[in-house]
Coordinates of C-alpha atoms and ligand atoms in Angstrom, one line a residue:
M146 CA 0.3 -0.1 -0.2
N147 CA 1.5 3.7 -0.7
L148 CA 0.8 6.8 1.7
P149 CA -1.7 8.7 -0.2
T150 CA 0.4 12.3 -1.8
L151 CA -0.9 15.6 0.8
G152 CA -2.5 18.4 -1.1
L153 CA -2.2 22.2 0.5
I154 CA -4.2 22.9 3.4
G155 CA -5.7 26.7 2.6
A156 CA -6.7 29.0 5.8
L157 CA -7.4 28.1 8.7
Q158 CA -8.5 29.5 12.1
S159 CA -8.1 28.7 15.8
S160 CA -11.5 27.5 17.5
P161 CA -13.6 30.0 19.0
L162 CA -13.0 28.1 22.2
V163 CA -9.9 29.2 22.9
V164 CA -8.6 32.2 24.3
R165 CA -5.5 34.3 24.1
H166 CA -4.7 36.0 27.3
P167 CA -5.0 39.8 27.1
S168 CA -1.5 40.1 27.9
N169 CA -0.2 38.1 25.5
P170 CA 3.1 37.7 24.5
I171 CA 3.4 37.0 28.2
L172 CA 7.1 36.5 28.0
T173 CA 9.5 38.1 25.9
S174 CA 13.3 39.2 25.6
E175 CA 12.6 42.7 26.8
Q176 CA 12.0 40.3 30.6
V177 CA 15.5 38.0 30.6
P178 CA 18.5 40.2 31.8
Y179 CA 21.0 37.8 29.8
K180 CA 21.8 37.7 26.3
P181 CA 19.8 39.8 23.4
A182 CA 17.2 36.8 22.9
L183 CA 13.7 34.8 21.0
V184 CA 12.1 33.4 24.3
F185 CA 10.5 30.9 22.8
N186 CA 8.7 27.0 23.5
A187 CA 8.5 27.0 27.1
G188 CA 7.3 23.7 29.1
V189 CA 5.4 24.8 32.1
T190 CA 3.6 23.4 35.0
K191 CA 2.7 24.3 38.5
F192 CA 5.6 22.3 41.3
Q193 CA 5.5 22.9 45.5
G194 CA 2.3 25.6 44.8
R195 CA 4.1 27.9 41.7
Y196 CA 4.5 27.7 38.0
V197 CA 7.7 26.9 36.8
M198 CA 8.6 28.1 33.0
I199 CA 11.9 26.6 31.6
F200 CA 11.4 28.6 28.3
R201 CA 14.4 28.4 25.0
N202 CA 16.2 31.2 24.5
D203 CA 18.2 31.8 21.2
Y204 CA 21.2 34.2 21.7
G205 CA 23.8 35.7 19.1
Q206 CA 24.2 38.3 17.0
A207 CA 20.4 38.1 17.1
D208 CA 18.2 41.3 16.6
L209 CA 14.7 41.7 16.2
Q210 CA 14.8 44.1 13.7
A211 CA 18.0 42.8 11.3
L212 CA 18.1 39.2 10.0
S213 CA 20.8 37.9 12.0
P214 CA 22.1 34.7 12.8
I215 CA 21.0 32.8 16.3
D216 CA 24.2 31.5 17.4
T217 CA 23.0 29.1 20.0
T218 CA 20.7 29.2 22.9
N219 CA 20.0 29.0 26.8
L220 CA 17.4 27.5 28.5
G221 CA 16.9 30.3 30.7
L222 CA 14.1 30.0 34.2
A223 CA 11.1 31.9 35.0
F224 CA 8.5 31.7 38.1
S225 CA 5.1 32.2 38.8
D226 CA 2.5 33.1 41.8
D227 CA -0.9 33.5 38.8
G228 CA 0.9 32.0 35.8
V229 CA 0.7 34.8 34.0
N230 CA 3.0 37.0 35.2
W231 CA 6.6 35.5 35.6
E232 CA 9.8 36.4 37.4
V233 CA 13.3 35.4 35.2
K234 CA 15.9 33.7 37.0
P235 CA 19.6 36.3 36.5
E236 CA 20.8 33.0 34.8
P237 CA 19.5 30.3 32.7
C238 CA 19.6 26.8 34.2
F239 CA 20.5 23.3 32.7
N240 CA 23.9 23.6 31.6
I241 CA 24.5 19.8 30.2
K242 CA 27.7 18.6 30.4
D243 CA 29.5 17.8 27.2
E244 CA 33.0 16.4 28.2
D245 CA 33.6 15.2 24.4
G246 CA 32.5 18.5 23.2
E247 CA 29.3 16.5 21.2
I248 CA 26.7 19.0 22.4
I249 CA 25.7 22.1 20.3
R250 CA 22.6 23.0 22.5
A251 CA 19.4 22.0 23.8
Y252 CA 16.2 22.9 23.0
D253 CA 12.4 22.8 23.0
P254 CA 11.8 21.8 26.7
R255 CA 9.1 20.1 28.1
L256 CA 8.3 19.8 32.2
T257 CA 6.2 17.1 33.5
V258 CA 5.6 15.8 37.5
I259 CA 5.5 12.5 37.5
D260 CA 5.4 11.5 42.2
G261 CA 7.1 14.8 43.1
S262 CA 9.5 14.8 41.1
C263 CA 9.8 17.4 38.2
Y264 CA 10.9 15.5 35.0
M265 CA 12.2 17.9 31.6
C266 CA 12.5 16.6 28.5
F267 CA 14.2 18.4 25.8
A268 CA 15.7 18.3 22.8
I269 CA 19.7 17.9 21.7
D270 CA 21.8 19.1 18.5
T271 CA 24.9 17.3 18.8
L272 CA 27.4 17.0 16.7
H273 CA 26.0 13.5 15.5
G274 CA 22.7 13.7 15.6
I275 CA 19.3 15.3 17.4
R276 CA 18.0 13.3 20.4
G277 CA 16.1 13.5 23.0
G278 CA 16.8 13.6 26.7
I279 CA 15.2 13.4 29.8
A280 CA 16.6 15.1 33.2
V281 CA 14.9 15.1 37.0
T282 CA 15.0 18.0 39.2
E283 CA 14.4 19.0 42.4
D284 CA 15.4 22.5 42.3
F285 CA 15.8 24.1 38.8
E286 CA 19.3 23.8 39.9
R287 CA 20.8 20.6 39.7
F288 CA 19.5 18.5 37.0
E289 CA 20.2 14.8 36.7
V290 CA 19.9 13.6 32.9
I291 CA 18.3 9.7 32.8
S292 CA 17.3 8.5 29.7
M293 CA 18.9 9.7 25.7
S294 CA 18.0 8.7 22.7
V295 CA 19.3 7.4 19.6
P296 CA 18.7 10.3 16.7
D297 CA 17.1 11.6 15.4
N298 CA 14.2 12.0 17.7
R299 CA 12.7 14.9 19.6
N300 CA 9.0 16.8 21.2
M301 CA 9.2 14.6 23.5
V302 CA 6.2 14.6 26.1
L303 CA 5.6 11.9 29.6
F304 CA 2.6 11.5 31.3
P305 CA 1.9 12.4 33.9
E306 CA 1.7 9.2 36.3
K307 CA 2.3 5.2 35.5
I308 CA 0.1 3.8 33.4
N309 CA -0.5 -0.3 34.0
D310 CA 2.9 0.4 36.5
R311 CA 4.4 1.6 33.0
Y312 CA 5.7 4.9 32.5
V313 CA 4.9 6.3 28.9
R314 CA 6.1 9.3 26.4
L315 CA 5.3 10.5 23.2
E316 CA 7.6 11.3 20.4
R317 CA 8.5 12.1 17.6
P318 CA 11.3 10.3 15.6
F319 CA 12.7 11.8 12.4
T320 CA 11.8 9.1 8.9
I321 CA 13.2 10.3 6.6
Y322 CA 15.0 8.2 3.8
S323 CA 11.9 5.5 4.8
R324 CA 9.9 8.9 3.6
E325 CA 10.9 9.5 0.1
G326 CA 13.0 12.3 2.2
Q327 CA 10.7 13.5 2.9
E328 CA 9.1 15.2 5.7
R329 CA 6.3 13.1 6.6
F330 CA 7.0 12.8 10.5
D331 CA 4.0 11.0 13.1
I332 CA 3.9 10.7 16.4
W333 CA 5.0 8.1 18.4
I334 CA 4.4 6.1 21.9
S335 CA 6.5 4.0 24.0
D336 CA 7.0 2.8 28.5
S337 CA 9.7 2.7 29.8
A338 CA 9.9 0.5 34.0
D339 CA 12.5 3.0 35.1
L340 CA 12.8 6.3 33.1
K341 CA 15.4 5.2 31.4
Y342 CA 15.1 2.2 29.1
W343 CA 12.0 2.7 27.0
G344 CA 10.2 0.3 24.5
N345 CA 7.1 -1.1 23.1
S346 CA 7.1 1.7 20.7
D347 CA 4.0 2.3 18.4
L348 CA 2.7 4.5 16.1
L349 CA 0.2 6.6 16.8
L350 CA -1.1 9.2 15.8
A351 CA 0.2 9.5 11.4
V352 CA 0.9 12.7 9.4
E353 CA -1.7 11.4 6.7
Q354 CA -4.6 11.0 10.2
V355 CA -4.5 15.2 10.3
P356 CA -6.2 16.4 7.9
F357 CA -4.8 20.4 8.6
A358 CA -1.3 19.1 8.4
N359 CA 0.5 17.7 4.9
A360 CA 4.0 17.9 6.3
K361 CA 4.8 16.2 10.3
L362 CA 3.5 16.4 13.6
G363 CA 4.9 16.3 16.8
P364 CA 4.0 16.0 20.8
A365 CA 3.4 19.2 21.8
A366 CA 2.6 19.8 25.8
P367 CA 3.0 17.1 28.4
P368 CA -0.5 15.5 28.5
I369 CA -3.6 15.9 31.2
K370 CA -5.9 13.6 32.8
T371 CA -8.9 14.1 32.6
P372 CA -12.5 11.1 33.2
Q373 CA -12.9 11.2 30.0
G374 CA -9.0 10.2 28.8
W375 CA -5.8 11.8 28.2
L376 CA -6.2 15.0 26.7
T377 CA -3.5 15.8 24.7
T378 CA -1.9 18.7 22.8
F379 CA 0.3 17.9 19.4
H380 CA 1.4 20.4 16.7
A381 CA 0.3 20.4 13.1
V382 CA 2.8 21.3 10.1
D383 CA 1.4 22.1 6.3
I384 CA 3.6 22.9 3.2
D385 CA 2.7 25.5 1.0
P386 CA 5.6 26.3 -2.0
S387 CA 4.3 29.2 -2.5
R388 CA 5.0 31.2 0.9
G389 CA 8.1 32.5 0.0
K390 CA 9.3 35.2 3.0
N391 CA 8.0 34.7 6.2
G392 CA 9.7 35.4 9.2
W393 CA 13.5 36.3 8.9
E394 CA 15.0 33.6 6.7
P395 CA 14.7 34.3 3.1
S396 CA 12.4 31.7 2.7
W397 CA 10.2 30.3 5.0
K398 CA 7.3 27.9 3.4
K399 CA 5.8 26.0 6.6
R400 CA 3.1 26.8 9.0
Y401 CA 2.2 25.1 12.3
T402 CA -0.7 24.5 14.2
A403 CA -1.6 23.0 17.5
G404 CA -4.7 20.3 17.5
I405 CA -6.1 18.6 20.2
M406 CA -6.3 14.6 21.6
L407 CA -7.9 12.3 23.7
L408 CA -6.2 9.5 24.2
D409 CA -7.8 6.5 26.2
L410 CA -7.0 6.9 30.4
D411 CA -5.7 3.0 29.9
N412 CA -4.5 2.7 27.5
P413 CA -2.9 5.5 25.5
K414 CA -2.2 4.0 22.7
R415 CA -5.8 3.9 22.0
I416 CA -6.7 7.8 20.4
V417 CA -10.2 8.1 21.4
G418 CA -10.7 11.3 19.7
L419 CA -9.3 14.3 17.0
Y420 CA -10.1 17.6 16.8
Q421 CA -10.4 17.8 12.7
E422 CA -9.1 21.5 12.9
P423 CA -6.5 23.1 15.0
L424 CA -7.3 24.0 18.2
I425 CA -4.9 27.1 18.0
A426 CA -3.8 28.1 13.8
P427 CA -1.6 31.1 14.2
D428 CA -4.3 34.1 13.5
A429 CA -2.6 36.3 16.5
S430 CA -0.4 39.4 14.7
Y431 CA 1.6 38.1 17.3
E432 CA 1.7 34.9 15.6
R433 CA 1.6 35.6 11.2
E434 CA 4.0 38.8 11.4
G435 CA 7.2 40.3 12.5
G436 CA 8.4 37.6 14.4
F437 CA 11.4 34.6 13.5
R438 CA 9.2 32.7 11.7
N439 CA 5.9 33.8 11.3
H440 CA 2.8 30.8 10.7
V441 CA 3.7 29.7 14.2
V442 CA 2.7 28.1 17.0
F443 CA 3.1 25.4 19.0
P444 CA 2.8 24.9 22.4
G445 CA 4.4 23.3 24.6
G446 CA 2.5 23.4 28.5
M447 CA -0.7 22.5 29.7
I448 CA -2.4 23.3 33.5
L449 CA -5.3 22.0 33.8
E450 CA -7.2 24.6 37.4
E451 CA -9.5 23.2 39.9
S452 CA -12.1 25.6 37.7
G453 CA -11.8 23.8 34.7
E454 CA -9.6 26.0 33.2
V455 CA -7.3 24.5 30.7
K456 CA -4.0 27.1 30.6
I457 CA -2.4 26.1 27.5
Y458 CA 1.8 27.4 27.0
Y459 CA 2.5 28.3 23.3
G460 CA 5.6 29.4 21.5
A461 CA 4.2 31.7 18.9
G462 CA 6.6 32.5 15.5
D463 CA 9.5 31.5 16.8
T464 CA 9.9 34.6 19.0
Y465 CA 7.8 34.8 22.2
E466 CA 5.7 33.3 24.6
C467 CA 1.7 33.0 24.9
L468 CA -1.0 31.9 27.5
A469 CA -3.7 30.4 25.3
S470 CA -6.8 29.2 28.0
A471 CA -9.9 26.6 27.2
D472 CA -12.4 25.1 29.7
V473 CA -11.6 21.1 29.6
Y474 CA -14.8 20.9 28.8
D475 CA -15.1 22.4 25.5
L476 CA -11.3 21.4 25.0
I477 CA -12.9 16.6 25.5
K478 CA -15.9 17.8 23.1
L479 CA -14.4 18.8 20.5
C480 CA -12.1 15.9 20.6
L481 CA -15.3 13.8 20.6
K482 CA -17.4 16.2 17.7
N483 CA -17.1 13.5 14.9
K484 CA -17.6 10.0 17.1
Ligands
LIG604 C1 10.5 23.1 14.9 C2 11.5 23.2 16.4 C3 10.5 23.9 16.7 C4 10.7 24.9 15.8 C5 9.6 24.7 15.1 C6 9.5 26.4 14.2 O1 10.9 21.6 14.0 O2 12.9 23.3 15.7 O3 12.0 24.5 18.2 O4 9.8 25.9 17.1 O5 10.7 24.1 14.1 O6 10.4 26.4 13.4

């Protein structure tokens, strides 16, 4: 059987059930006390009574007014009492050891609290490929790296508790040769007894199953538990060759949207429902224009509040960190809409 050819996607809009925060962007480079920076793609969770954020902070000769290279990346640390107003710590966190000079940078963190410890999944560019890592911290000063995948893999997220006595993660390997050199990347699911050795891997969601993608998918924020299932976002990418210049780069033909799906509580390899349209499409001004890469929304954190509000944190245009909210039952209804 051959995979279908995927066509152009056309105009997309966010669901009206998602409300962007009026203070967006909620974190920008101006709030960061170190290098000139792009601030985006943060992992966010609640830990020991406070909101904590680890954000990606690209820097170099970066200048929002000019087309200039971004040399490298820090992971910045910020805390908040309300999830909206953030205090950035004076120094970046997570300076990963690099005894053999292999590591280029760590980026796109995702945070999950399991049994009272905070786990961070991250992507890491190395001289020999892109790897997905998992580290654990109690204080955001010391991190212990517990697991590193083989290349190429990234966008790992952990479920917040064991399921049938196994830790579970979503991940996104990059299968270039078998996909005829195209970016046709899917979401996979694996489990582990100890968070270090991963296996029982299966395809969870293929790009052909998502009507608003024609290129690649990836896990977005770590899943949250609801009575109806694990609610989880993913990013979906479509390419349109006519897009041309679209941000700082000479040519950027991709659009990143956020989708949402519900996975079975006992068997998260089963998709209970998938909303057939994007949950968030890049339609706010700060997602569409003026950024490093325009038309990008990239969620990395999702928090379920006691009120039923779901806070969704996302990078916008690879330049800012933003926040949108929705009601948890509205999100579940979207996932179950065509059932
Ligand atoms: C992906 C990753 C993300 C980034 C996105 C859009 O491949 O690099 O960090 O936000 O592209 O540029």
